[in-house]
């Protein structure tokens, strides 16, 4: 028995490491390209006028060559749940190129989706070469998710837990705990070895535990959960709206790009384009606009709703931190502290991964305010209801007995039933 366990350990140390090496290298290439695209966009503002054409080109490539890859992160979740299809290797170059163009021309999107999809396609390719059975295939796909997430954000522990927690609401897949940790840990090391460094933000405040402060944090966390719900519902709603009235995906992205250009010139600001990293820095300094969270929500929902490629998580960080900064002013609480809570709590509500987000908070901000970080992630998770950015996320255990769902229900099926 112990010999078999040792063999199992060595097997997943090797497989997890290989996934981590591939995904970490892919994340390093992606982050380097993203940095280049952002600098070029800021240096040459007129590139923004090409956003409709860039979106149309990417949608054409997905229409011509993407096939199942157009489902993005949801395809990987579906394969782990059902396992009756494949994650094509072409997903990696398509999403890499598509996200690069989105950021080069100014679309408001993130990077987690790209890293996770690359990780999933690399893991699938490796699993096929190693002839893994259906059970191990699910585990290696979870490794791809965890490694992609951990390497792109520099948070290997939360990356490992994210790969286990994001699949199903109410259940964490512990059978993949060791493989996901190895893949995420190695992926982060490899990304750093390629010379990639991640930004970290200082909270600089340790708050005592008191009923009064707990009450303020709970109030703010409810708002964070509602912001998560708004983002998820607006993004899915705009996707459905675009699809209903514009059947051609190429034309849909082109028109979406025109809408973004119109909004930018109507309100005279470009600060909500791209990742929005400067907005995060401003939120920790207390200088971001009180409604920055709302504008970032609108810009990102239109970008993703129109079919542009990119992730949702970094925009969620922006939304959360800027909302937290605004609430810090309102509640007369330390601005960096509230920005940090919003950073992880809005993410928690939108992805339904409170444990991974809590651990991310520790990795990014330290453990000084650990109780408040846990409260923020859990309360936001509850108040985002059964919504989220990943439609293929299953509901195994509802967030409350007040909710009753059919067996094997997904967030997408619940949303479709409402509509």
Short mmCIF file of C-alpha atoms in Angstrom, two decimals:
data_model
loop_
_atom_site.label_atom_id
_atom_site.label_comp_id
_atom_site.label_asym_id
_atom_site.label_seq_id
_atom_site.Cartn_x
_atom_site.Cartn_y
_atom_site.Cartn_z
CA UNK A 1 0.00 0.00 0.00
CA UNK A 2 2.71 2.44 1.00
CA UNK A 3 4.74 1.52 -2.09
CA UNK A 4 1.70 2.25 -4.27
CA UNK A 5 1.21 5.59 -2.51
CA UNK A 6 4.84 6.45 -3.13
CA UNK A 7 4.43 5.61 -6.81
CA UNK A 8 1.31 7.78 -6.97
CA UNK A 9 3.21 10.65 -5.32
CA UNK A 10 6.11 10.43 -7.75
CA UNK A 11 3.74 10.17 -10.72
CA UNK A 12 1.98 13.42 -9.88
CA UNK A 13 5.16 15.19 -8.89
CA UNK A 14 6.41 14.55 -12.41
CA UNK A 15 3.12 15.29 -14.20
CA UNK A 16 2.38 18.36 -12.10
CA UNK A 17 5.87 19.69 -12.68
CA UNK A 18 5.58 19.20 -16.44
CA UNK A 19 2.26 21.04 -16.49
CA UNK A 20 3.82 23.80 -14.38
CA UNK A 21 6.82 24.15 -16.69
CA UNK A 22 4.64 24.41 -19.79
CA UNK A 23 2.06 26.72 -18.25
CA UNK A 24 4.61 28.87 -16.44
CA UNK A 25 6.50 29.40 -19.68
CA UNK A 26 3.26 30.17 -21.50
CA UNK A 27 2.27 32.68 -18.81
CA UNK A 28 5.67 34.36 -19.03
CA UNK A 29 5.30 34.73 -22.80
CA UNK A 30 1.75 36.01 -22.37
CA UNK A 31 2.62 38.54 -19.65
CA UNK A 32 5.57 39.81 -21.68
CA UNK A 33 3.31 40.28 -24.69
CA UNK A 34 0.66 41.93 -22.55
CA UNK A 35 3.18 44.41 -21.17
CA UNK A 36 4.34 45.19 -24.71
CA UNK A 37 0.75 45.65 -25.92
CA UNK A 38 -0.08 47.99 -23.04
CA UNK A 39 3.03 50.13 -23.61
CA UNK A 40 2.34 50.35 -27.34
CA UNK A 41 -1.28 51.37 -26.72
CA UNK A 42 -0.21 54.12 -24.33
CA UNK A 43 2.57 55.28 -26.67
CA UNK A 44 0.35 55.28 -29.75
CA UNK A 45 -3.17 56.35 -28.65
CA UNK A 46 -4.49 56.12 -32.21
CA UNK A 47 -4.32 52.32 -31.97
CA UNK A 48 -7.60 52.57 -30.11
CA UNK A 49 -9.34 53.39 -33.39
CA UNK A 50 -8.44 49.89 -34.61
CA UNK A 51 -10.34 48.20 -31.78
CA UNK A 52 -13.39 47.29 -33.92
CA UNK A 53 -11.15 45.75 -36.62
CA UNK A 54 -9.07 43.88 -34.03
CA UNK A 55 -12.18 42.42 -32.43
CA UNK A 56 -13.61 41.46 -35.81
CA UNK A 57 -10.35 39.72 -36.78
CA UNK A 58 -10.23 37.67 -33.59
CA UNK A 59 -13.89 36.69 -33.90
CA UNK A 60 -13.26 35.62 -37.50
CA UNK A 61 -10.35 33.42 -36.41
CA UNK A 62 -12.49 31.79 -33.73
CA UNK A 63 -15.34 31.33 -36.21
CA UNK A 64 -12.98 29.78 -38.78
CA UNK A 65 -10.65 27.75 -36.58
CA UNK A 66 -11.83 27.94 -32.96
CA UNK A 67 -14.83 25.58 -32.91
CA UNK A 68 -15.14 24.32 -29.29
CA UNK A 69 -12.32 26.64 -28.17
CA UNK A 70 -14.75 29.55 -28.35
CA UNK A 71 -16.30 28.36 -25.07
CA UNK A 72 -13.12 29.42 -23.26
CA UNK A 73 -12.82 28.57 -19.57
CA UNK A 74 -16.25 26.95 -19.59
CA UNK A 75 -15.01 24.29 -22.02
CA UNK A 76 -12.36 23.20 -19.51
CA UNK A 77 -14.91 23.04 -16.68
CA UNK A 78 -17.27 21.02 -18.90
CA UNK A 79 -14.53 18.53 -19.71
CA UNK A 80 -13.70 18.02 -16.05
CA UNK A 81 -17.40 17.49 -15.25
CA UNK A 82 -18.39 15.38 -18.25
CA UNK A 83 -15.17 14.33 -20.01
CA UNK A 84 -16.90 13.51 -23.31
CA UNK A 85 -15.02 15.91 -25.55
CA UNK A 86 -11.61 17.51 -25.85
CA UNK A 87 -9.76 20.72 -25.05
CA UNK A 88 -8.07 21.53 -28.38
CA UNK A 89 -4.45 22.60 -28.35
CA UNK A 90 -5.32 25.44 -30.74
CA UNK A 91 -7.08 27.10 -27.80
CA UNK A 92 -3.70 28.27 -26.47
CA UNK A 93 -2.46 30.27 -29.50
CA UNK A 94 -5.95 31.56 -30.30
CA UNK A 95 -6.61 32.98 -26.85
CA UNK A 96 -3.05 34.29 -26.58
CA UNK A 97 -3.31 36.19 -29.86
CA UNK A 98 -6.88 37.30 -29.21
CA UNK A 99 -6.11 38.72 -25.77
CA UNK A 100 -2.98 40.42 -27.10
CA UNK A 101 -5.04 42.25 -29.73
CA UNK A 102 -7.73 43.15 -27.19
CA UNK A 103 -5.17 44.89 -25.00
CA UNK A 104 -3.16 46.36 -27.86
CA UNK A 105 -6.22 48.22 -29.15
CA UNK A 106 -7.68 49.09 -25.75
CA UNK A 107 -10.37 46.58 -24.85
CA UNK A 108 -11.17 46.32 -21.14
CA UNK A 109 -10.35 42.74 -20.16
CA UNK A 110 -8.12 40.69 -17.89
CA UNK A 111 -5.55 37.95 -18.14
CA UNK A 112 -6.70 35.04 -15.96
CA UNK A 113 -8.94 33.59 -18.69
CA UNK A 114 -6.04 33.42 -21.12
CA UNK A 115 -3.69 31.79 -18.61
CA UNK A 116 -6.30 29.23 -17.54
CA UNK A 117 -7.17 28.33 -21.14
CA UNK A 118 -3.51 27.97 -22.06
CA UNK A 119 -2.98 25.82 -18.96
CA UNK A 120 -5.96 23.65 -19.86
CA UNK A 121 -4.88 23.13 -23.46
CA UNK A 122 -1.28 22.35 -22.43
CA UNK A 123 -2.54 19.89 -19.79
CA UNK A 124 -4.85 18.17 -22.29
CA UNK A 125 -2.01 17.83 -24.81
CA UNK A 126 0.29 16.36 -22.17
CA UNK A 127 -2.41 14.01 -20.87
CA UNK A 128 -3.02 12.67 -24.37
CA UNK A 129 0.70 12.03 -24.87
CA UNK A 130 0.85 10.16 -21.54
CA UNK A 131 -2.35 8.23 -22.31
CA UNK A 132 -3.97 9.09 -18.99
CA UNK A 133 -7.31 7.50 -18.13
CA UNK A 134 -10.48 9.54 -17.70
CA UNK A 135 -10.00 10.04 -13.94
CA UNK A 136 -6.41 11.25 -14.28
CA UNK A 137 -7.40 13.42 -17.26
CA UNK A 138 -9.72 15.40 -15.00
CA UNK A 139 -6.94 15.85 -12.48
CA UNK A 140 -4.43 17.07 -15.06
CA UNK A 141 -6.99 19.58 -16.38
CA UNK A 142 -7.41 20.88 -12.82
CA UNK A 143 -3.61 21.18 -12.72
CA UNK A 144 -3.78 23.31 -15.86
CA UNK A 145 -6.34 25.63 -14.28
CA UNK A 146 -4.40 25.98 -11.02
CA UNK A 147 -1.05 26.43 -12.70
CA UNK A 148 -2.37 29.01 -15.15
CA UNK A 149 -4.00 31.02 -12.40
CA UNK A 150 -1.12 30.78 -9.93
CA UNK A 151 1.57 31.63 -12.46
CA UNK A 152 -0.17 34.62 -14.04
CA UNK A 153 -0.85 36.30 -10.68
CA UNK A 154 2.17 35.10 -8.71
CA UNK A 155 -0.05 33.40 -6.12
CA UNK A 156 0.73 29.66 -6.20
CA UNK A 157 -1.25 28.67 -3.09
CA UNK A 158 -4.48 30.36 -4.17
CA UNK A 159 -3.88 29.06 -7.69
CA UNK A 160 -3.80 25.48 -6.39
CA UNK A 161 -7.02 25.91 -4.38
CA UNK A 162 -8.70 27.81 -7.24
CA UNK A 163 -8.17 24.80 -9.51
CA UNK A 164 -10.04 22.62 -6.98
CA UNK A 165 -12.75 25.04 -5.87
CA UNK A 166 -13.89 26.68 -9.10
CA UNK A 167 -15.44 23.55 -10.58
CA UNK A 168 -18.39 23.08 -8.26
CA UNK A 169 -20.12 25.34 -5.75
CA UNK A 170 -20.08 23.69 -2.33
CA UNK A 171 -17.39 21.08 -3.05
CA UNK A 172 -13.58 21.13 -3.16
CA UNK A 173 -11.97 18.33 -5.18
CA UNK A 174 -9.33 17.09 -2.75
CA UNK A 175 -8.22 14.20 -4.97
CA UNK A 176 -6.31 16.77 -7.02
CA UNK A 177 -4.86 18.74 -4.08
CA UNK A 178 -1.27 17.55 -4.40
CA UNK A 179 -1.11 17.63 -8.24
CA UNK A 180 -2.64 21.13 -8.36
CA UNK A 181 -0.24 22.43 -5.74
CA UNK A 182 2.78 21.01 -7.58
CA UNK A 183 1.62 22.42 -10.93
CA UNK A 184 0.82 25.87 -9.49
CA UNK A 185 4.01 26.04 -7.43
CA UNK A 186 6.25 25.00 -10.34
CA UNK A 187 4.35 27.26 -12.73
CA UNK A 188 4.98 30.27 -10.49
CA UNK A 189 8.69 29.42 -10.16
CA UNK A 190 9.07 29.02 -13.92
CA UNK A 191 7.27 32.29 -14.65
CA UNK A 192 9.56 34.14 -12.24
CA UNK A 193 12.60 32.37 -13.70
CA UNK A 194 11.71 33.93 -17.06
CA UNK A 195 12.10 37.34 -15.43
CA UNK A 196 8.42 38.07 -14.76
CA UNK A 197 7.63 39.91 -11.53
CA UNK A 198 4.23 40.65 -10.04
CA UNK A 199 2.94 43.79 -8.35
CA UNK A 200 2.09 43.60 -4.67
CA UNK A 201 0.24 46.23 -2.68
CA UNK A 202 0.85 47.30 0.89
CA UNK A 203 -2.05 47.62 3.32
CA UNK A 204 0.17 49.07 6.05
CA UNK A 205 -2.61 48.91 8.66
CA UNK A 206 -3.38 46.34 11.34
CA UNK A 207 -6.90 46.80 12.70
CA UNK A 208 -7.99 45.42 16.05
CA UNK A 209 -10.94 43.06 16.19
CA UNK A 210 -13.97 44.93 17.51
CA UNK A 211 -17.75 44.57 17.06
CA UNK A 212 -17.94 48.03 15.51
CA UNK A 213 -15.26 47.26 12.90
CA UNK A 214 -16.73 43.83 12.19
CA UNK A 215 -20.07 45.51 11.49
CA UNK A 216 -18.42 47.91 9.02
CA UNK A 217 -16.62 45.05 7.26
CA UNK A 218 -19.83 43.01 7.00
CA UNK A 219 -21.67 46.00 5.52
CA UNK A 220 -18.89 46.58 2.99
CA UNK A 221 -18.76 42.87 2.15
CA UNK A 222 -22.46 42.82 1.33
CA UNK A 223 -21.81 45.68 -1.11
CA UNK A 224 -18.87 43.73 -2.56
CA UNK A 225 -21.13 40.71 -3.12
CA UNK A 226 -23.74 42.85 -4.85
CA UNK A 227 -21.00 44.35 -7.06
CA UNK A 228 -19.98 40.80 -8.01
CA UNK A 229 -23.57 40.01 -8.89
CA UNK A 230 -23.85 43.19 -10.98
CA UNK A 231 -20.70 42.38 -12.94
CA UNK A 232 -21.72 38.78 -13.64
CA UNK A 233 -25.28 39.61 -14.62
CA UNK A 234 -24.28 42.60 -16.76
CA UNK A 235 -21.61 40.62 -18.61
CA UNK A 236 -23.88 37.64 -19.29
CA UNK A 237 -26.78 39.93 -20.12
CA UNK A 238 -24.77 41.87 -22.70
CA UNK A 239 -23.48 38.63 -24.23
CA UNK A 240 -27.07 37.48 -24.66
CA UNK A 241 -28.18 40.87 -25.97
CA UNK A 242 -25.39 41.04 -28.56
CA UNK A 243 -26.06 37.45 -29.63
CA UNK A 244 -29.80 38.06 -29.96
CA UNK A 245 -29.57 41.09 -32.22
CA UNK A 246 -26.26 40.49 -34.03
CA UNK A 247 -26.00 36.89 -35.18
CA UNK A 248 -22.69 37.32 -36.98
CA UNK A 249 -19.89 37.12 -34.39
CA UNK A 250 -17.47 39.15 -36.54
CA UNK A 251 -19.96 42.00 -36.92
CA UNK A 252 -20.82 41.74 -33.21
CA UNK A 253 -17.22 42.40 -32.14
CA UNK A 254 -16.86 45.19 -34.68
CA UNK A 255 -19.95 46.97 -33.34
CA UNK A 256 -18.82 46.35 -29.77
CA UNK A 257 -15.55 48.10 -30.58
CA UNK A 258 -17.45 51.07 -32.03
CA UNK A 259 -19.54 51.30 -28.86
CA UNK A 260 -16.41 51.39 -26.69
CA UNK A 261 -14.90 54.15 -28.86
CA UNK A 262 -18.13 56.15 -28.58
CA UNK A 263 -18.20 55.80 -24.78
CA UNK A 264 -14.57 56.85 -24.44
CA UNK A 265 -15.03 59.99 -26.52
CA UNK A 266 -18.40 60.76 -24.98
CA UNK A 267 -16.98 60.88 -21.46
CA UNK A 268 -13.44 61.90 -22.36
CA UNK A 269 -11.45 59.27 -20.47
CA UNK A 270 -9.36 56.22 -21.37
CA UNK A 271 -8.43 55.15 -17.85
CA UNK A 272 -10.89 52.24 -17.91
CA UNK A 273 -9.28 50.59 -20.93
CA UNK A 274 -6.92 47.62 -20.73
CA UNK A 275 -6.19 45.86 -17.45
CA UNK A 276 -6.68 49.00 -15.36
CA UNK A 277 -3.66 48.45 -13.11
CA UNK A 278 -3.14 52.21 -12.48
CA UNK A 279 -6.66 52.29 -11.03
CA UNK A 280 -5.67 49.67 -8.46
CA UNK A 281 -2.68 51.77 -7.39
CA UNK A 282 -4.94 54.82 -7.14
CA UNK A 283 -7.44 52.89 -5.04
CA UNK A 284 -4.81 52.00 -2.44
CA UNK A 285 -3.75 55.65 -2.34
CA UNK A 286 -7.36 56.79 -1.97
CA UNK A 287 -7.32 58.89 -5.15
CA UNK A 288 -9.57 56.80 -7.41
CA UNK A 289 -12.98 58.11 -8.45
CA UNK A 290 -15.95 57.10 -6.29
CA UNK A 291 -17.65 55.58 -9.35
CA UNK A 292 -14.56 54.00 -10.92
CA UNK A 293 -15.89 50.54 -10.00
CA UNK A 294 -19.07 51.17 -12.01
CA UNK A 295 -17.26 52.47 -15.08
CA UNK A 296 -14.86 49.53 -15.08
CA UNK A 297 -17.84 47.19 -14.80
CA UNK A 298 -19.50 48.79 -17.82
CA UNK A 299 -16.36 48.89 -19.98
CA UNK A 300 -15.44 45.27 -19.22
CA UNK A 301 -18.98 43.94 -19.66
CA UNK A 302 -19.24 45.56 -23.10
CA UNK A 303 -15.78 44.28 -24.11
CA UNK A 304 -16.47 40.67 -23.11
CA UNK A 305 -20.12 40.79 -24.13
CA UNK A 306 -19.12 41.76 -27.67
CA UNK A 307 -16.84 38.72 -27.95
CA UNK A 308 -13.39 40.18 -27.29
CA UNK A 309 -10.90 37.79 -25.72
CA UNK A 310 -9.48 38.20 -22.22
CA UNK A 311 -10.23 37.36 -18.62
CA UNK A 312 -12.50 38.83 -16.01
CA UNK A 313 -10.44 38.53 -12.85
CA UNK A 314 -8.09 41.54 -13.18
CA UNK A 315 -11.04 43.84 -13.96
CA UNK A 316 -12.71 42.34 -10.88
CA UNK A 317 -9.63 43.30 -8.87
CA UNK A 318 -10.00 46.85 -10.20
CA UNK A 319 -13.71 46.94 -9.45
CA UNK A 320 -13.21 45.57 -5.96
CA UNK A 321 -10.29 47.76 -4.95
CA UNK A 322 -11.84 50.99 -6.27
CA UNK A 323 -15.18 50.16 -4.62
CA UNK A 324 -13.32 49.37 -1.40
CA UNK A 325 -11.52 52.71 -1.59
CA UNK A 326 -14.85 54.52 -1.99
CA UNK A 327 -16.34 52.61 0.95
CA UNK A 328 -13.25 53.40 3.02
CA UNK A 329 -13.99 57.10 2.61
CA UNK A 330 -17.68 56.55 3.40
CA UNK A 331 -17.14 54.36 6.47
CA UNK A 332 -14.07 56.28 7.68
CA UNK A 333 -11.90 53.17 7.64
CA UNK A 334 -8.30 52.82 6.39
CA UNK A 335 -8.40 53.22 2.59
CA UNK A 336 -5.72 50.61 1.75
CA UNK A 337 -7.38 48.15 4.13
CA UNK A 338 -10.77 48.49 2.46
CA UNK A 339 -9.22 48.45 -1.01
CA UNK A 340 -7.53 45.14 -0.15
CA UNK A 341 -10.79 43.65 1.14
CA UNK A 342 -12.61 44.73 -2.02
CA UNK A 343 -9.78 43.34 -4.16
CA UNK A 344 -10.37 39.77 -2.94
CA UNK A 345 -14.05 39.95 -1.96
CA UNK A 346 -15.52 41.00 -5.33
CA UNK A 347 -13.40 38.29 -6.94
CA UNK A 348 -14.76 35.80 -4.39
CA UNK A 349 -18.37 36.65 -5.18
CA UNK A 350 -17.94 36.55 -8.96
CA UNK A 351 -16.06 33.23 -9.05
CA UNK A 352 -17.68 31.51 -6.04
CA UNK A 353 -14.24 30.60 -4.69
CA UNK A 354 -14.07 32.12 -1.17
CA UNK A 355 -11.27 29.89 0.12
CA UNK A 356 -8.97 30.55 -2.85
CA UNK A 357 -9.64 34.29 -2.59
CA UNK A 358 -8.98 34.29 1.16
CA UNK A 359 -5.64 32.57 0.58
CA UNK A 360 -4.85 35.03 -2.21
CA UNK A 361 -5.42 37.84 0.27
CA UNK A 362 -2.81 36.34 2.58
CA UNK A 363 -0.35 35.86 -0.29
CA UNK A 364 -0.77 39.42 -1.54
CA UNK A 365 -1.39 41.43 1.63
CA UNK A 366 -0.06 39.32 4.50
CA UNK A 367 -1.94 37.76 7.43
CA UNK A 368 -2.25 40.81 9.68
CA UNK A 369 -5.96 41.30 8.96
CA UNK A 370 -6.75 37.64 8.38
CA UNK A 371 -10.11 37.62 10.21
CA UNK A 372 -11.46 40.55 8.23
CA UNK A 373 -10.26 39.04 4.94
CA UNK A 374 -12.10 35.82 5.70
CA UNK A 375 -15.29 37.69 6.62
CA UNK A 376 -15.13 39.73 3.41
CA UNK A 377 -14.67 36.70 1.14
CA UNK A 378 -17.40 34.62 2.77
CA UNK A 379 -20.03 37.39 3.03
CA UNK A 380 -19.42 38.48 -0.57
CA UNK A 381 -19.70 34.85 -1.68
CA UNK A 382 -23.13 34.53 -0.04
CA UNK A 383 -24.51 37.83 -1.29
CA UNK A 384 -23.50 37.26 -4.91
CA UNK A 385 -26.23 34.57 -4.85
CA UNK A 386 -25.99 31.80 -7.45
CA UNK A 387 -24.42 33.90 -10.15
CA UNK A 388 -20.87 33.96 -11.44
CA UNK A 389 -18.63 34.51 -14.40
CA UNK A 390 -18.30 30.78 -15.19
CA UNK A 391 -21.58 29.47 -16.56
CA UNK A 392 -20.42 25.82 -16.48
CA UNK A 393 -19.79 25.95 -12.72
CA UNK A 394 -21.96 23.27 -11.11
CA UNK A 395 -24.07 23.72 -7.98
CA UNK A 396 -23.50 20.72 -5.74
CA UNK A 397 -24.49 22.33 -2.44
CA UNK A 398 -26.52 25.55 -2.48
CA UNK A 399 -25.29 28.53 -0.51
CA UNK A 400 -28.39 28.38 1.66
CA UNK A 401 -31.34 26.04 2.26
CA UNK A 402 -33.47 28.88 0.91
CA UNK A 403 -32.37 27.80 -2.58
CA UNK A 404 -33.48 24.57 -4.28
CA UNK A 405 -31.83 23.48 -7.53
CA UNK A 406 -32.09 20.40 -9.74
CA UNK A 407 -29.30 17.85 -9.58
CA UNK A 408 -26.30 18.73 -11.78
CA UNK A 409 -27.58 22.27 -12.27
CA UNK A 410 -25.06 24.81 -13.55
CA UNK A 411 -25.07 28.57 -13.22
CA UNK A 412 -25.89 28.83 -16.91
CA UNK A 413 -28.89 26.48 -16.61
CA UNK A 414 -30.21 28.47 -13.63
CA UNK A 415 -29.83 31.73 -15.56
CA UNK A 416 -31.55 30.30 -18.65
CA UNK A 417 -34.43 29.05 -16.52
CA UNK A 418 -34.92 32.55 -15.10
CA UNK A 419 -34.96 34.02 -18.60
#
